[in-house]
PDB file of C-alpha atoms in Angstrom:
ATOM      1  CA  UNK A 841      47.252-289.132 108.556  1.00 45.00           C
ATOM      2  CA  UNK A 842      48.753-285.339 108.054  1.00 49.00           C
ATOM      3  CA  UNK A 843      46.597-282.155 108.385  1.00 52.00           C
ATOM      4  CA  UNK A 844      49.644-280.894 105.958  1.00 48.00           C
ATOM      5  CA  UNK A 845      47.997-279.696 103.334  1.00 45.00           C
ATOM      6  CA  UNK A 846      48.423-276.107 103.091  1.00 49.00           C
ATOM      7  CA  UNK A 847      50.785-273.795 101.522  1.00 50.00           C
ATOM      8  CA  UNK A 848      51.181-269.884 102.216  1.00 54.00           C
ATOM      9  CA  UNK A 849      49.047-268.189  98.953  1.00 57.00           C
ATOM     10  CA  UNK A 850      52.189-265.564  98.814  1.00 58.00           C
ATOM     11  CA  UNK A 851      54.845-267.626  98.645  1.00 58.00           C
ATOM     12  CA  UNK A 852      56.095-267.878  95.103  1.00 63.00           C
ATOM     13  CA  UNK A 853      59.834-270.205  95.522  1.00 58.00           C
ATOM     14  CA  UNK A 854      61.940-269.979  92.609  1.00 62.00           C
ATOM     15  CA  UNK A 855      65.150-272.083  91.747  1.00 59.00           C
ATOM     16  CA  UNK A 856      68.572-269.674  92.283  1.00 56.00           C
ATOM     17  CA  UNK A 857      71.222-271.284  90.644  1.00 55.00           C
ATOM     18  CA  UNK A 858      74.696-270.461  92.003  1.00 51.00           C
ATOM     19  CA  UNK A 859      77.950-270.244  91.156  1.00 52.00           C
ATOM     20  CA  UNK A 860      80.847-268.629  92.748  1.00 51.00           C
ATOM     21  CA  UNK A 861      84.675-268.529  91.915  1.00 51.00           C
ATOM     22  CA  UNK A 862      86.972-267.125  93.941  1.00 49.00           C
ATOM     23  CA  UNK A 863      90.686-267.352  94.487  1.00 52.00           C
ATOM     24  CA  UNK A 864      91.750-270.078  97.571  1.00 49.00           C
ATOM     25  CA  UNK A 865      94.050-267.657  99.512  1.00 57.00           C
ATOM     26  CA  UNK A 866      91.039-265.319  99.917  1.00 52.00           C
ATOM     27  CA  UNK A 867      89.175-268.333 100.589  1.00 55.00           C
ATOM     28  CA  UNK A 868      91.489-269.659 103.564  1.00 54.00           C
ATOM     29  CA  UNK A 869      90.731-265.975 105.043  1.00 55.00           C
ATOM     30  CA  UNK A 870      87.444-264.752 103.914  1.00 66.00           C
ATOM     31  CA  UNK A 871      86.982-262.757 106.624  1.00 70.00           C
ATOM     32  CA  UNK A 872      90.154-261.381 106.975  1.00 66.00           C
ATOM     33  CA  UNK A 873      91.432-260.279 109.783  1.00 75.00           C
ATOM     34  CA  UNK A 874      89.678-262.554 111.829  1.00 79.00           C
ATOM     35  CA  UNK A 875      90.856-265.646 111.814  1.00 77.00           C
ATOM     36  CA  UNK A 876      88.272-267.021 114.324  1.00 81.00           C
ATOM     37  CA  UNK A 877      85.307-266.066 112.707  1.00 80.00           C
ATOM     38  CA  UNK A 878      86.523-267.658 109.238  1.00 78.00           C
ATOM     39  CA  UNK A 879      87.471-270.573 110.527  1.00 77.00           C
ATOM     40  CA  UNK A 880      83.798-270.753 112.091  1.00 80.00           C
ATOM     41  CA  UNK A 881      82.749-269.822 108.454  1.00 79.00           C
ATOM     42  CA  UNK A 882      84.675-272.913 107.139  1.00 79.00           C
ATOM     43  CA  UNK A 883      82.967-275.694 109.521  1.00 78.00           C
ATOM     44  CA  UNK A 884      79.763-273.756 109.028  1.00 81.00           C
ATOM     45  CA  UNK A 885      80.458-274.873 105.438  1.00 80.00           C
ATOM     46  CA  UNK A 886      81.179-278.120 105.935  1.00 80.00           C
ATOM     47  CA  UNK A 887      78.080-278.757 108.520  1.00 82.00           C
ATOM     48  CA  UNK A 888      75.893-277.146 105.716  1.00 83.00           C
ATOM     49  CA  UNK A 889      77.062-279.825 102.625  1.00 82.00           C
ATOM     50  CA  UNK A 890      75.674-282.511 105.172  1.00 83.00           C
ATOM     51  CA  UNK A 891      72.557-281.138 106.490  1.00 84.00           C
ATOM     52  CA  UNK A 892      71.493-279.924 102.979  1.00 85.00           C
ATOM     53  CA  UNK A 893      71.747-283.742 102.228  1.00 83.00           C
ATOM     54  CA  UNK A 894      69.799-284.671 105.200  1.00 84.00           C
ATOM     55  CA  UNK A 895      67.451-282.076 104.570  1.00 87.00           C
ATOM     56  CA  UNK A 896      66.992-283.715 100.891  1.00 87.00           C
ATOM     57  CA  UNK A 897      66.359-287.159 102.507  1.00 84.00           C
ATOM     58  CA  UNK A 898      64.275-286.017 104.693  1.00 85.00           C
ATOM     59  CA  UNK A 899      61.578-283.975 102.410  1.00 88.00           C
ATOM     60  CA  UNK A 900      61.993-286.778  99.742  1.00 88.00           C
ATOM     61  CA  UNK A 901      61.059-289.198 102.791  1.00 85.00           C
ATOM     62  CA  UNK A 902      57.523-287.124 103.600  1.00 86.00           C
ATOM     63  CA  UNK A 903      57.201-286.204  99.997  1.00 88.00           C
ATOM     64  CA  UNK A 904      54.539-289.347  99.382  1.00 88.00           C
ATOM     65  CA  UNK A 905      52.604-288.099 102.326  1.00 86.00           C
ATOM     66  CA  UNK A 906      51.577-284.861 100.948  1.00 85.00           C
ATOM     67  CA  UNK A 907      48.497-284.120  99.403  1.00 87.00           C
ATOM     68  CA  UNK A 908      48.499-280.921  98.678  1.00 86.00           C
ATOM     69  CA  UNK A 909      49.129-280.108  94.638  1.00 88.00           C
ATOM     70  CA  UNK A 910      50.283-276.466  95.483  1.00 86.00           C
ATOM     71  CA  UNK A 911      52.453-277.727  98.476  1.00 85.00           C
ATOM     72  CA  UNK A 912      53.981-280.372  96.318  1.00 87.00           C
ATOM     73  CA  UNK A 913      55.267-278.587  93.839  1.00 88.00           C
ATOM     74  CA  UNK A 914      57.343-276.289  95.973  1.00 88.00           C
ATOM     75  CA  UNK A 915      58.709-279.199  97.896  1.00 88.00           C
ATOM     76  CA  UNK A 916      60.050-279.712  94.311  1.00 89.00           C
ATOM     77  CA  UNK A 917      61.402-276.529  93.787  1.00 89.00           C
ATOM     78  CA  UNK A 918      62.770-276.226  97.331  1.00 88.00           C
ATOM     79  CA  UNK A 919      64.599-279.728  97.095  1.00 90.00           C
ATOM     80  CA  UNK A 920      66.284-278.625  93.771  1.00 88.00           C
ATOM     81  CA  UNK A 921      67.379-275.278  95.718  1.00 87.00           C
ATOM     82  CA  UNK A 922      68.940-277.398  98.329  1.00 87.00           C
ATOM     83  CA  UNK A 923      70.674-279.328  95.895  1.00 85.00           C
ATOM     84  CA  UNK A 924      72.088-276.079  94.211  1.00 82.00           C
ATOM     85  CA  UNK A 925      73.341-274.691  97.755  1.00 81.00           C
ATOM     86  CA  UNK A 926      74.421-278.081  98.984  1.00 82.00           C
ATOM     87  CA  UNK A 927      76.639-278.487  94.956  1.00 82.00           C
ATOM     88  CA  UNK A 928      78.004-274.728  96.295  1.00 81.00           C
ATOM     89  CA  UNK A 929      79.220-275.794  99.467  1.00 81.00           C
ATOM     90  CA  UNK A 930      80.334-278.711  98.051  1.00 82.00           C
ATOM     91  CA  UNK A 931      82.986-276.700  96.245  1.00 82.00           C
ATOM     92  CA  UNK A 932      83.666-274.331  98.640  1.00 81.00           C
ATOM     93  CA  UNK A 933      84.718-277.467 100.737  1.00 82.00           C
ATOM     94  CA  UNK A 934      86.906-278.453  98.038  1.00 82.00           C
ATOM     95  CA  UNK A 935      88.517-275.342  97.731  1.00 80.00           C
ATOM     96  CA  UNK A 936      88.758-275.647 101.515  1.00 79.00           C
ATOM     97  CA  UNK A 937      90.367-278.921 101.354  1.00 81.00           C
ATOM     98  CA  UNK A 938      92.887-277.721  98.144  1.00 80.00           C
ATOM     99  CA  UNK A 939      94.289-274.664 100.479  1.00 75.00           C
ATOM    100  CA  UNK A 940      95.370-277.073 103.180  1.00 79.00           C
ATOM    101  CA  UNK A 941      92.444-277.324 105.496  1.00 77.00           C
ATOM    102  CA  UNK A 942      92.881-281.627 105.537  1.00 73.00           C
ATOM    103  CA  UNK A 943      90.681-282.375 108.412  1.00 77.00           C
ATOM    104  CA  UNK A 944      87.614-280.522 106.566  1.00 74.00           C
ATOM    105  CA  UNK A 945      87.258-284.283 104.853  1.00 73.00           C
ATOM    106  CA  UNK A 946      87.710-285.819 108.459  1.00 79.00           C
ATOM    107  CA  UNK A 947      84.890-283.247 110.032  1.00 78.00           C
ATOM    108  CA  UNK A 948      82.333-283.654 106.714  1.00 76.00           C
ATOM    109  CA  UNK A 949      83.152-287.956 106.943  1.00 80.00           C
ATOM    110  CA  UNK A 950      81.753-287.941 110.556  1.00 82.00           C
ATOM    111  CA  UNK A 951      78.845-285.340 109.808  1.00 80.00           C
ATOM    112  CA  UNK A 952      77.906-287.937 107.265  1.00 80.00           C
ATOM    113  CA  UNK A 953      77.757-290.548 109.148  1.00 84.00           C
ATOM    114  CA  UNK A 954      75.980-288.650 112.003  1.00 82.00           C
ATOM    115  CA  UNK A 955      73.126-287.441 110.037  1.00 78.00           C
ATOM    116  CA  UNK A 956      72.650-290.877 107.924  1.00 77.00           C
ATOM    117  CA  UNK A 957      72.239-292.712 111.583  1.00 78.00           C
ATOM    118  CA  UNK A 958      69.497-290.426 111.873  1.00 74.00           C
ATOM    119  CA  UNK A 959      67.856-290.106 108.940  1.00 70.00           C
ATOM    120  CA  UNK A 960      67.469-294.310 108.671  1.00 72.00           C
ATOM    121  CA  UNK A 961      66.736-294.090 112.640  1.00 67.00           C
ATOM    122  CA  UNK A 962      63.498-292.614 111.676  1.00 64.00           C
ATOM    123  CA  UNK A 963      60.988-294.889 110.725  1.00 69.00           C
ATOM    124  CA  UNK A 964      58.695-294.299 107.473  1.00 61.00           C
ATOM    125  CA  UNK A 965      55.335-292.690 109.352  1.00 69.00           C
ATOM    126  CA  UNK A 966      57.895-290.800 111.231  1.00 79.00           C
ATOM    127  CA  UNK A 967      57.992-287.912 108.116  1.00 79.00           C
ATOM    128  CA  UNK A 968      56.602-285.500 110.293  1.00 82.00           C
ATOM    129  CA  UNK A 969      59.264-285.650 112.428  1.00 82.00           C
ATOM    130  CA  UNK A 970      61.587-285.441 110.098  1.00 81.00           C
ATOM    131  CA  UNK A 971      60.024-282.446 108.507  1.00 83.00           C
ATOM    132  CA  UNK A 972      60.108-280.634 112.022  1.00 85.00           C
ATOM    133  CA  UNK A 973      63.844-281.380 112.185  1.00 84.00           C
ATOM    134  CA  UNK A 974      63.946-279.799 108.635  1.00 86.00           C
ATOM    135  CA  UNK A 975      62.315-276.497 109.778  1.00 87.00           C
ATOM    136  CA  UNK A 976      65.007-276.559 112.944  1.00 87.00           C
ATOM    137  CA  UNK A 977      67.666-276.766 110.461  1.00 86.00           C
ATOM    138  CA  UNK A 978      66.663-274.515 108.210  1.00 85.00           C
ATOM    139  CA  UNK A 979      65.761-271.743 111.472  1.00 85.00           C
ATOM    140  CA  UNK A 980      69.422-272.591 112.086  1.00 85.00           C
ATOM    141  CA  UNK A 981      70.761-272.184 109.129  1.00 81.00           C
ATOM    142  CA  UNK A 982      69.460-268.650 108.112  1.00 81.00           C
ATOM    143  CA  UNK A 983      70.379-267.468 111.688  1.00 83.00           C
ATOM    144  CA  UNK A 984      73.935-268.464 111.443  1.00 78.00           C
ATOM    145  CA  UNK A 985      73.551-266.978 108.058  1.00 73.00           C
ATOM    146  CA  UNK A 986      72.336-263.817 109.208  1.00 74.00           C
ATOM    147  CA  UNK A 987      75.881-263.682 111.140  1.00 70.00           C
ATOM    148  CA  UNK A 988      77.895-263.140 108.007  1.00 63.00           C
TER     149      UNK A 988
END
């Protein structure tokens, strides 16, 4: 059985809901003049939509495991943030996709796929696992972040 059962006392998570319009040529070069490093941005995006998702799947999947109150109800909070950020990406990707970036739907297809092999690899009492995966990503994540 887990030994998770702790949260951090200052650690107060709070839902961010986000919402972002901006005009698709600036999109195609948002970091304009570099090319390179936007088109980095742009399969960043993509990767994120799917690993938010696994993510999701994941926590949901260790969710019954946890017996911690506290520590539950910020795994709420922090799935419903993923969904917001995964829902952004989503249309970012779609604005993506509407300025003529066509294999953005090929890239996110096989990212799919990839992480949904993994995520039903796992077996149930395998959460902790999971959740260690969800911590990589996440380490990942804000460090690419921290690039832009």
């Amino acid at each position: 059985m887990s030994t998770l059962t702790f949260s951090p006392k200052d650690i107060n998570l709070k839902i961010r809901t986000l919402h972002q319009e901006a005009d698709v040529n600036w999109l195609s070069r948002w970091f304009y003049p570099d090319d390179v490093v936007s088109h980095f941005a742009n399969v960043v995006s993509t990767d994120l939509e799917t690993v938010e998702g696994y993510i999701v799947t994941a926590v949901q999947r260790a969710q019954p495991h946890i017996k911690c109150q506290r520590l539950s109800q910020q795994i709420e909070i922090f799935l419903q943030q993923e969904q917001a950020h995964s829902e952004l990406h989503h249309a970012y990707n779609r604005f993506l996709i509407d300025a003529g970036y066509v294999h953005v739907v090929n890239a996110h297809q096989r990212r799919q796929r990839d992480y949904a092999e993994l995520a039903s690899s796992s077996k149930p009492e395998d959460y902790e696992y999971l959740l260690r995966q969800v911590c990589y990503l996440e380490h990942v994540a804000s460090s690419v972040g921290r690039v832009f």
